Amino acid sequence: AESIVEQVVQAGLQEGSPGWSEETLVLAPRWSPSGERLAYIEDPRENDRQLVIRDETQELLRVRTNGGEGGFSPDERTYVAELRDVHALRFSYGDLELIDVATGRRSRRTRGARLKAPDVSRNNIIVAQQQGQGQTWLATMRLHGEDEPQRFGQLELGEQGFDPRWSPDGRFVVASVSSPKTGARQLVSFRYPDGQRRTLACAQERCFQPVFSDNGDWLYFTSDRGGIFNQWRLHLIDGRREQLTRVRTGTYFAAPRPHHDEFHFVLATSTGWRLQQRSLTALTASRSALAEARPEPRPRGQTKDALQDRALSTYDEPYEAWETLLPKAWRPMLSEDGQGTTLGL
C-alpha cells in the first residue's frame, strides 16, 4: 500500500505549465467570451495592485486598482471591475466600475452599493455579490444605465452567496452558497429571472469560484475535497465529476479558455501565486494512468455486492478514503524575526 501511495504522489502531481504571465503574484484570471483576451490581477500587494488585460502576444491594458476582479462584456469592449472605497482607514466597501478596454477610460457604475465579484451575461446584465447588515446575497443590474442593484435568488436564513457566474446562455447563475448548519460551501444554480434554485454539488465540502465551460456542459470550481484546494469540474448533464489538479500547496481561480483545449488556474507557491495552464486532452491520459494504480476501497470482510446492497451513503457522492492516504503540506508560510526565518505549514 505504501509503494502504491508513493507511486501516485510522484506520478500524480498535476501542477501544469506556466501561463500567460510569468509574475509570481497573479490572481483572478478571467477570459473574454472569445477566448482571445485574458484579464488578471498582478502583484496584489497593498497599494500596488494592477489589472492587466492582454492577448497571446502583447499587453493591451494595465491600470492601477484596489480591486480589479470582474468580467468582460459580451462585445469585449468593457471590463466590469470591483472597486473598493476605504472609509475612515478602517472599512472597505465594494462598488463597480466600467473600464474601456481600448482606451482605459474608467467610470463608476455604482456608489455605496457594497458589490463584489461581478460577472456579465450575454444580455448585458451584471450579477454580483452584495453585502449589508451581516449578510451576503446576490444582486443583478443592467450593464449600462442608472438602475440600482436588485436582490436575486432564494437564500435561506443564515445562508450567504458568493462568486456568482452566468451560464453561457444567460438563463442561470451559479454561486457558492455557505450553509450555516454544516459549514459547507455548496454550488447552487439560480434560474434567471425568477431565482428558482437547485443544489448541484458539494454538500459536505467547501467549493467556490465556479465558472462554466463555453458550451455550458461543464462547471469548473475550486474544492477542498481531500484536504487541499484543487481544481475540479462537474458535468452538468450526467453528474460526472473529475479532478483536474493534484498539488500539495493549493490551486484556485479556475479559468477554462473558451473555444480552446486548455484551462488556466492559479497555483499557490512559497513565493506567491503563479498562473498555470493545462491541456484538457493531456488530463484524460494522466487520469487513466492514475485510475489503474488506484486501489478499490472495500472494508475488510465484506464483498463488493454486500456494500452495494447497504447503500448507506448520505453524501452527494459515495465516500472513499483514498485522498486521505496522500501526504499533504498545506499553505506554506514564511515569517521573519530577530532569530531568523521560520517556515510554517
Tab-separated table of C-alpha atoms in Angstrom:
chain	number	residue	atom	x	y	z
A	1	ALA	CA	0.000	0.000	0.000
A	2	GLU	CA	2.815	2.434	0.838
A	3	SER	CA	4.509	1.815	-2.502
A	4	ILE	CA	1.232	2.487	-4.351
A	5	VAL	CA	0.731	5.762	-2.478
A	6	GLU	CA	4.296	6.861	-3.211
A	7	GLN	CA	3.829	5.987	-6.894
A	8	VAL	CA	0.709	8.137	-7.132
A	9	VAL	CA	2.325	11.012	-5.243
A	10	GLN	CA	5.283	11.081	-7.622
A	11	ALA	CA	3.378	10.478	-10.864
A	12	GLY	CA	0.149	12.171	-9.957
A	13	LEU	CA	1.192	15.726	-9.116
A	14	GLN	CA	-0.543	17.886	-11.697
A	15	GLU	CA	0.726	21.455	-11.432
A	16	GLY	CA	0.546	22.388	-15.116
A	17	SER	CA	2.921	24.643	-17.040
A	18	PRO	CA	3.425	28.427	-16.854
A	19	GLY	CA	0.562	30.521	-18.262
A	20	TRP	CA	0.483	33.900	-19.991
A	21	SER	CA	2.085	35.769	-17.089
A	22	GLU	CA	5.479	34.937	-15.565
A	23	GLU	CA	4.880	37.092	-12.487
A	24	THR	CA	4.827	35.324	-9.116
A	25	LEU	CA	1.857	37.258	-7.741
A	26	VAL	CA	-1.145	36.725	-10.035
A	27	LEU	CA	-4.808	36.356	-9.046
A	28	ALA	CA	-8.304	36.124	-10.540
A	29	PRO	CA	-7.703	35.234	-14.217
A	30	ARG	CA	-10.786	35.837	-16.400
A	31	TRP	CA	-11.180	35.055	-20.119
A	32	SER	CA	-13.114	37.136	-22.612
A	33	PRO	CA	-16.033	35.346	-24.355
A	34	SER	CA	-13.936	34.761	-27.497
A	35	GLY	CA	-11.056	33.239	-25.535
A	36	GLU	CA	-8.594	35.666	-27.149
A	37	ARG	CA	-8.131	38.056	-24.203
A	38	LEU	CA	-7.196	37.337	-20.614
A	39	ALA	CA	-7.624	39.670	-17.648
A	40	TYR	CA	-5.907	39.111	-14.312
A	41	ILE	CA	-4.695	40.936	-11.210
A	42	GLU	CA	-0.934	41.268	-10.930
A	43	ASP	CA	1.283	41.891	-7.908
A	44	PRO	CA	-1.519	42.009	-5.319
A	45	ARG	CA	0.418	43.842	-2.617
A	46	GLU	CA	-1.015	46.694	-0.631
A	47	ASN	CA	-1.300	49.893	-2.717
A	48	ASP	CA	0.349	48.257	-5.740
A	49	ARG	CA	-2.374	46.115	-7.338
A	50	GLN	CA	-2.763	46.312	-11.124
A	51	LEU	CA	-5.377	44.983	-13.529
A	52	VAL	CA	-3.811	43.586	-16.707
A	53	ILE	CA	-5.631	42.717	-19.942
A	54	ARG	CA	-3.656	41.046	-22.711
A	55	ASP	CA	-3.874	38.737	-25.689
A	56	GLU	CA	-1.477	35.909	-26.525
A	57	THR	CA	1.217	38.199	-27.943
A	58	GLN	CA	1.020	41.537	-26.131
A	59	GLU	CA	-0.328	43.527	-23.223
A	60	LEU	CA	-3.395	45.597	-24.149
A	61	LEU	CA	-4.155	47.464	-20.934
A	62	ARG	CA	-2.676	47.976	-17.479
A	63	VAL	CA	-4.420	50.091	-14.834
A	64	ARG	CA	-3.802	50.528	-11.150
A	65	THR	CA	-6.668	49.342	-8.962
A	66	ASN	CA	-7.547	48.445	-5.395
A	67	GLY	CA	-9.993	45.754	-6.512
A	68	GLY	CA	-9.894	44.558	-10.095
A	69	GLU	CA	-11.806	41.269	-10.012
A	70	GLY	CA	-14.572	41.269	-12.646
A	71	GLY	CA	-15.589	40.191	-16.136
A	72	PHE	CA	-15.865	41.202	-19.789
A	73	SER	CA	-18.981	42.489	-21.527
A	74	PRO	CA	-20.259	40.305	-24.422
A	75	ASP	CA	-18.673	42.590	-27.045
A	76	GLU	CA	-15.391	42.627	-25.044
A	77	ARG	CA	-15.203	46.424	-25.188
A	78	THR	CA	-15.908	46.912	-21.478
A	79	TYR	CA	-14.474	45.265	-18.390
A	80	VAL	CA	-16.618	45.438	-15.243
A	81	ALA	CA	-14.364	45.507	-12.190
A	82	GLU	CA	-14.696	45.634	-8.437
A	83	LEU	CA	-13.663	48.950	-6.904
A	84	ARG	CA	-13.053	49.326	-3.167
A	85	ASP	CA	-13.710	52.504	-1.217
A	86	VAL	CA	-11.915	52.769	2.120
A	87	HIS	CA	-13.725	54.746	4.827
A	88	ALA	CA	-12.017	56.178	7.898
A	89	LEU	CA	-8.974	53.966	7.177
A	90	ARG	CA	-10.856	51.051	8.720
A	91	PHE	CA	-13.630	49.759	6.461
A	92	SER	CA	-13.547	48.722	2.799
A	93	TYR	CA	-16.760	48.778	0.754
A	94	GLY	CA	-17.085	47.374	-2.754
A	95	ASP	CA	-18.523	49.145	-5.792
A	96	LEU	CA	-18.346	48.560	-9.540
A	97	GLU	CA	-16.573	50.496	-12.266
A	98	LEU	CA	-16.639	50.176	-16.069
A	99	ILE	CA	-13.268	50.167	-17.856
A	100	ASP	CA	-12.987	50.800	-21.603
A	101	VAL	CA	-10.592	48.097	-22.825
A	102	ALA	CA	-9.377	50.167	-25.804
A	103	THR	CA	-8.702	53.474	-24.021
A	104	GLY	CA	-8.545	52.621	-20.313
A	105	ARG	CA	-11.242	55.206	-19.557
A	106	ARG	CA	-12.994	54.433	-16.259
A	107	SER	CA	-16.444	55.361	-14.980
A	108	ARG	CA	-18.314	54.500	-11.793
A	109	ARG	CA	-21.349	52.258	-12.213
A	110	THR	CA	-22.414	52.258	-8.537
A	111	ARG	CA	-21.744	54.253	-5.391
A	112	GLY	CA	-22.148	52.802	-1.916
A	113	ALA	CA	-23.740	49.566	-3.198
A	114	ARG	CA	-21.284	47.172	-1.484
A	115	LEU	CA	-20.897	44.914	-4.539
A	116	LYS	CA	-18.122	42.406	-5.257
A	117	ALA	CA	-17.166	39.680	-7.769
A	118	PRO	CA	-19.220	40.903	-10.781
A	119	ASP	CA	-19.978	38.906	-13.929
A	120	VAL	CA	-21.805	39.965	-17.123
A	121	SER	CA	-24.333	37.876	-19.076
A	122	ARG	CA	-24.722	37.696	-22.843
A	123	ASN	CA	-27.703	40.056	-22.389
A	124	ASN	CA	-25.583	42.728	-20.633
A	125	ILE	CA	-26.923	42.000	-17.143
A	126	ILE	CA	-24.477	42.243	-14.231
A	127	VAL	CA	-24.678	39.798	-11.331
A	128	ALA	CA	-22.591	40.370	-8.190
A	129	GLN	CA	-22.496	39.521	-4.519
A	130	GLN	CA	-23.863	42.279	-2.285
A	131	GLN	CA	-23.268	42.794	1.420
A	132	GLY	CA	-25.194	44.505	4.186
A	133	GLN	CA	-26.256	44.013	7.799
A	134	GLY	CA	-24.006	40.996	8.282
A	135	GLN	CA	-25.345	39.145	5.228
A	136	THR	CA	-24.191	38.472	1.678
A	137	TRP	CA	-26.629	37.844	-1.174
A	138	LEU	CA	-26.802	38.066	-4.986
A	139	ALA	CA	-27.934	41.115	-6.921
A	140	THR	CA	-28.474	41.979	-10.608
A	141	MET	CA	-28.488	45.214	-12.611
A	142	ARG	CA	-28.026	46.404	-16.187
A	143	LEU	CA	-24.519	46.927	-17.535
A	144	HIS	CA	-25.330	50.457	-18.739
A	145	GLY	CA	-27.906	52.620	-17.033
A	146	GLU	CA	-28.740	54.102	-13.679
A	147	ASP	CA	-30.854	51.328	-12.168
A	148	GLU	CA	-29.982	50.160	-8.651
A	149	PRO	CA	-28.974	46.552	-7.942
A	150	GLN	CA	-31.949	44.279	-7.261
A	151	ARG	CA	-31.784	41.312	-4.912
A	152	PHE	CA	-31.817	37.997	-6.785
A	153	GLY	CA	-32.080	34.323	-5.825
A	154	GLN	CA	-33.682	32.420	-2.963
A	155	LEU	CA	-31.348	32.136	0.040
A	156	GLU	CA	-32.467	30.517	3.271
A	157	LEU	CA	-31.996	32.128	6.678
A	158	GLY	CA	-28.277	32.306	7.513
A	159	GLU	CA	-27.062	31.351	4.033
A	160	GLN	CA	-24.650	33.607	2.161
A	161	GLY	CA	-23.954	33.717	-1.584
A	162	PHE	CA	-20.527	34.269	-3.173
A	163	ASP	CA	-18.743	34.173	-6.566
A	164	PRO	CA	-21.782	34.331	-8.913
A	165	ARG	CA	-21.231	33.365	-12.558
A	166	TRP	CA	-23.600	33.390	-15.539
A	167	SER	CA	-24.234	30.372	-17.723
A	168	PRO	CA	-23.291	30.937	-21.398
A	169	ASP	CA	-26.963	31.297	-22.437
A	170	GLY	CA	-27.721	33.803	-19.650
A	171	ARG	CA	-30.510	31.655	-18.197
A	172	PHE	CA	-28.827	30.630	-14.943
A	173	VAL	CA	-26.437	31.941	-12.300
A	174	VAL	CA	-24.258	29.538	-10.315
A	175	ALA	CA	-22.912	30.687	-6.957
A	176	SER	CA	-21.093	29.308	-3.935
A	177	VAL	CA	-23.580	29.260	-1.041
A	178	SER	CA	-22.404	28.784	2.545
A	179	SER	CA	-24.515	26.613	4.832
A	180	PRO	CA	-24.879	27.818	8.455
A	181	LYS	CA	-25.643	24.258	9.567
A	182	THR	CA	-22.683	22.325	8.117
A	183	GLY	CA	-20.124	25.000	7.199
A	184	ALA	CA	-20.029	23.639	3.657
A	185	ARG	CA	-19.899	25.890	0.581
A	186	GLN	CA	-22.333	24.326	-1.892
A	187	LEU	CA	-22.613	25.059	-5.604
A	188	VAL	CA	-26.168	26.256	-6.266
A	189	SER	CA	-27.791	27.348	-9.542
A	190	PHE	CA	-30.452	30.083	-9.696
A	191	ARG	CA	-32.742	30.429	-12.706
A	192	TYR	CA	-32.989	33.953	-14.094
A	193	PRO	CA	-35.098	35.992	-13.528
A	194	ASP	CA	-37.353	34.116	-11.050
A	195	GLY	CA	-34.450	32.910	-8.874
A	196	GLN	CA	-35.576	29.274	-8.568
A	197	ARG	CA	-32.678	27.334	-7.032
A	198	ARG	CA	-31.131	23.911	-7.417
A	199	THR	CA	-28.185	22.456	-5.470
A	200	LEU	CA	-25.586	20.980	-7.834
A	201	ALA	CA	-22.766	19.615	-5.653
A	202	CYS	CA	-20.575	19.931	-2.550
A	203	ALA	CA	-22.990	19.147	0.278
A	204	GLN	CA	-20.092	18.198	2.609
A	205	GLU	CA	-17.127	20.285	1.409
A	206	ARG	CA	-16.118	23.846	0.569
A	207	CYS	CA	-16.493	24.678	-3.130
A	208	PHE	CA	-16.187	28.159	-4.606
A	209	GLN	CA	-15.127	30.202	-7.669
A	210	PRO	CA	-17.410	28.321	-10.135
A	211	VAL	CA	-17.186	29.036	-13.870
A	212	PHE	CA	-18.922	27.440	-16.877
A	213	SER	CA	-17.285	25.967	-19.940
A	214	ASP	CA	-18.101	27.834	-23.153
A	215	ASN	CA	-20.744	25.257	-24.171
A	216	GLY	CA	-22.325	25.086	-20.710
A	217	ASP	CA	-21.756	21.342	-20.285
A	218	TRP	CA	-19.092	21.592	-17.569
A	219	LEU	CA	-18.836	23.595	-14.360
A	220	TYR	CA	-15.282	24.239	-13.140
A	221	PHE	CA	-14.638	25.100	-9.490
A	222	THR	CA	-12.217	25.039	-6.547
A	223	SER	CA	-12.800	22.435	-3.821
A	224	ASP	CA	-11.041	21.384	-0.607
A	225	ARG	CA	-12.111	17.770	-1.018
A	226	GLY	CA	-9.192	15.691	0.240
A	227	GLY	CA	-7.850	18.461	2.487
A	228	ILE	CA	-6.107	20.633	-0.135
A	229	PHE	CA	-7.792	23.088	-2.506
A	230	ASN	CA	-7.635	21.760	-6.064
A	231	GLN	CA	-9.439	22.294	-9.351
A	232	TRP	CA	-12.417	20.111	-10.262
A	233	ARG	CA	-15.138	20.069	-12.868
A	234	LEU	CA	-18.699	18.740	-12.826
A	235	HIS	CA	-20.505	17.506	-15.933
A	236	LEU	CA	-23.930	19.112	-15.699
A	237	ILE	CA	-25.650	16.517	-17.900
A	238	ASP	CA	-24.610	13.197	-16.361
A	239	GLY	CA	-23.196	14.388	-12.989
A	240	ARG	CA	-19.704	13.059	-13.688
A	241	ARG	CA	-17.015	14.749	-11.566
A	242	GLU	CA	-13.310	14.988	-12.420
A	243	GLN	CA	-10.262	16.270	-10.550
A	244	LEU	CA	-8.097	18.499	-12.755
A	245	THR	CA	-5.151	19.356	-10.496
A	246	ARG	CA	-3.388	17.447	-7.745
A	247	VAL	CA	-0.926	19.617	-5.842
A	248	ARG	CA	0.497	19.933	-2.332
A	249	THR	CA	0.077	23.693	-1.913
A	250	GLY	CA	-3.368	24.502	-3.356
A	251	THR	CA	-4.813	25.813	-6.638
A	252	TYR	CA	-7.502	28.473	-7.123
A	253	PHE	CA	-9.398	30.528	-9.735
A	254	ALA	CA	-10.300	28.018	-12.462
A	255	ALA	CA	-10.363	29.730	-15.868
A	256	PRO	CA	-11.239	27.392	-18.770
A	257	ARG	CA	-10.327	29.087	-22.045
A	258	PRO	CA	-13.355	29.360	-24.377
A	259	HIS	CA	-13.027	27.537	-27.705
A	260	HIS	CA	-9.652	26.041	-26.749
A	261	ASP	CA	-8.472	22.744	-25.277
A	262	GLU	CA	-6.960	24.243	-22.126
A	263	PHE	CA	-7.769	25.776	-18.789
A	264	HIS	CA	-5.801	28.149	-16.587
A	265	PHE	CA	-5.637	28.428	-12.813
A	266	VAL	CA	-3.562	29.956	-10.007
A	267	LEU	CA	-1.042	27.781	-8.150
A	268	ALA	CA	-0.010	28.659	-4.592
A	269	THR	CA	3.789	28.628	-4.167
A	270	SER	CA	6.265	29.561	-1.452
A	271	THR	CA	6.838	32.917	-3.226
A	272	GLY	CA	3.250	33.858	-4.059
A	273	TRP	CA	0.666	32.934	-6.696
A	274	ARG	CA	1.618	31.690	-10.168
A	275	LEU	CA	-0.606	31.484	-13.251
A	276	GLN	CA	-0.581	27.958	-14.718
A	277	GLN	CA	-2.275	26.195	-17.628
A	278	ARG	CA	-3.084	22.603	-18.583
A	279	SER	CA	-4.271	20.785	-21.665
A	280	LEU	CA	-7.614	19.057	-21.107
A	281	THR	CA	-6.651	16.319	-23.582
A	282	ALA	CA	-3.462	15.564	-21.647
A	283	LEU	CA	-5.508	15.387	-18.441
A	284	THR	CA	-7.540	12.492	-19.802
A	285	ALA	CA	-4.412	10.424	-20.383
A	286	SER	CA	-2.904	11.122	-16.949
A	287	ARG	CA	-6.231	10.384	-15.240
A	288	SER	CA	-6.395	6.949	-16.887
A	289	ALA	CA	-2.904	6.115	-15.593
A	290	LEU	CA	-3.864	7.118	-12.056
A	291	ALA	CA	-7.053	5.067	-12.185
A	292	GLU	CA	-5.049	1.898	-12.885
A	293	ALA	CA	-2.954	2.417	-9.730
A	294	ARG	CA	-5.900	3.338	-7.524
A	295	PRO	CA	-6.939	0.516	-5.158
A	296	GLU	CA	-10.617	-0.297	-4.834
A	297	PRO	CA	-11.920	0.817	-1.389
A	298	ARG	CA	-13.510	-2.138	0.415
A	299	PRO	CA	-13.839	-2.735	4.176
A	300	ARG	CA	-12.208	-5.988	5.277
A	301	GLY	CA	-14.528	-8.996	5.345
A	302	GLN	CA	-17.229	-7.536	3.068
A	303	THR	CA	-17.824	-8.202	-0.603
A	304	LYS	CA	-18.490	-5.562	-3.204
A	305	ASP	CA	-22.060	-6.832	-3.669
A	306	ALA	CA	-22.766	-6.561	0.055
A	307	LEU	CA	-21.571	-2.956	0.090
A	308	GLN	CA	-23.806	-2.047	-2.828
A	309	ASP	CA	-26.815	-3.617	-1.097
A	310	ARG	CA	-26.309	-1.495	2.042
A	311	ALA	CA	-26.287	1.854	0.177
A	312	LEU	CA	-25.872	3.875	3.361
A	313	SER	CA	-24.066	6.905	1.894
A	314	THR	CA	-25.740	10.256	2.524
A	315	TYR	CA	-23.189	12.338	0.605
A	316	ASP	CA	-23.677	13.636	-2.906
A	317	GLU	CA	-21.059	11.044	-3.916
A	318	PRO	CA	-20.045	7.763	-2.219
A	319	TYR	CA	-17.306	8.356	0.358
A	320	GLU	CA	-13.841	6.983	-0.388
A	321	ALA	CA	-10.798	7.263	1.865
A	322	TRP	CA	-8.286	7.363	-0.991
A	323	GLU	CA	-7.455	11.081	-0.718
A	324	THR	CA	-6.677	10.775	2.994
A	325	LEU	CA	-3.802	8.376	2.194
A	326	LEU	CA	-1.827	11.029	0.317
A	327	PRO	CA	0.654	13.049	2.400
A	328	LYS	CA	-0.033	16.771	2.345
A	329	ALA	CA	1.654	20.079	3.146
A	330	TRP	CA	-0.842	22.941	3.153
A	331	ARG	CA	-0.274	26.700	2.864
A	332	PRO	CA	3.467	27.225	3.342
A	333	MET	CA	4.211	30.485	5.202
A	334	LEU	CA	7.465	32.350	5.922
A	335	SER	CA	7.998	34.775	8.798
A	336	GLU	CA	10.989	36.894	9.822
A	337	ASP	CA	12.011	37.857	13.341
A	338	GLY	CA	15.145	38.509	15.358
A	339	GLN	CA	16.053	34.828	15.396
A	340	GLY	CA	15.864	34.359	11.634
A	341	THR	CA	13.409	32.869	9.148
A	342	THR	CA	10.660	30.460	10.218
A	343	LEU	CA	8.767	28.163	7.847
A	344	GLY	CA	5.228	27.180	8.806
A	345	LEU	CA	2.973	24.510	7.240
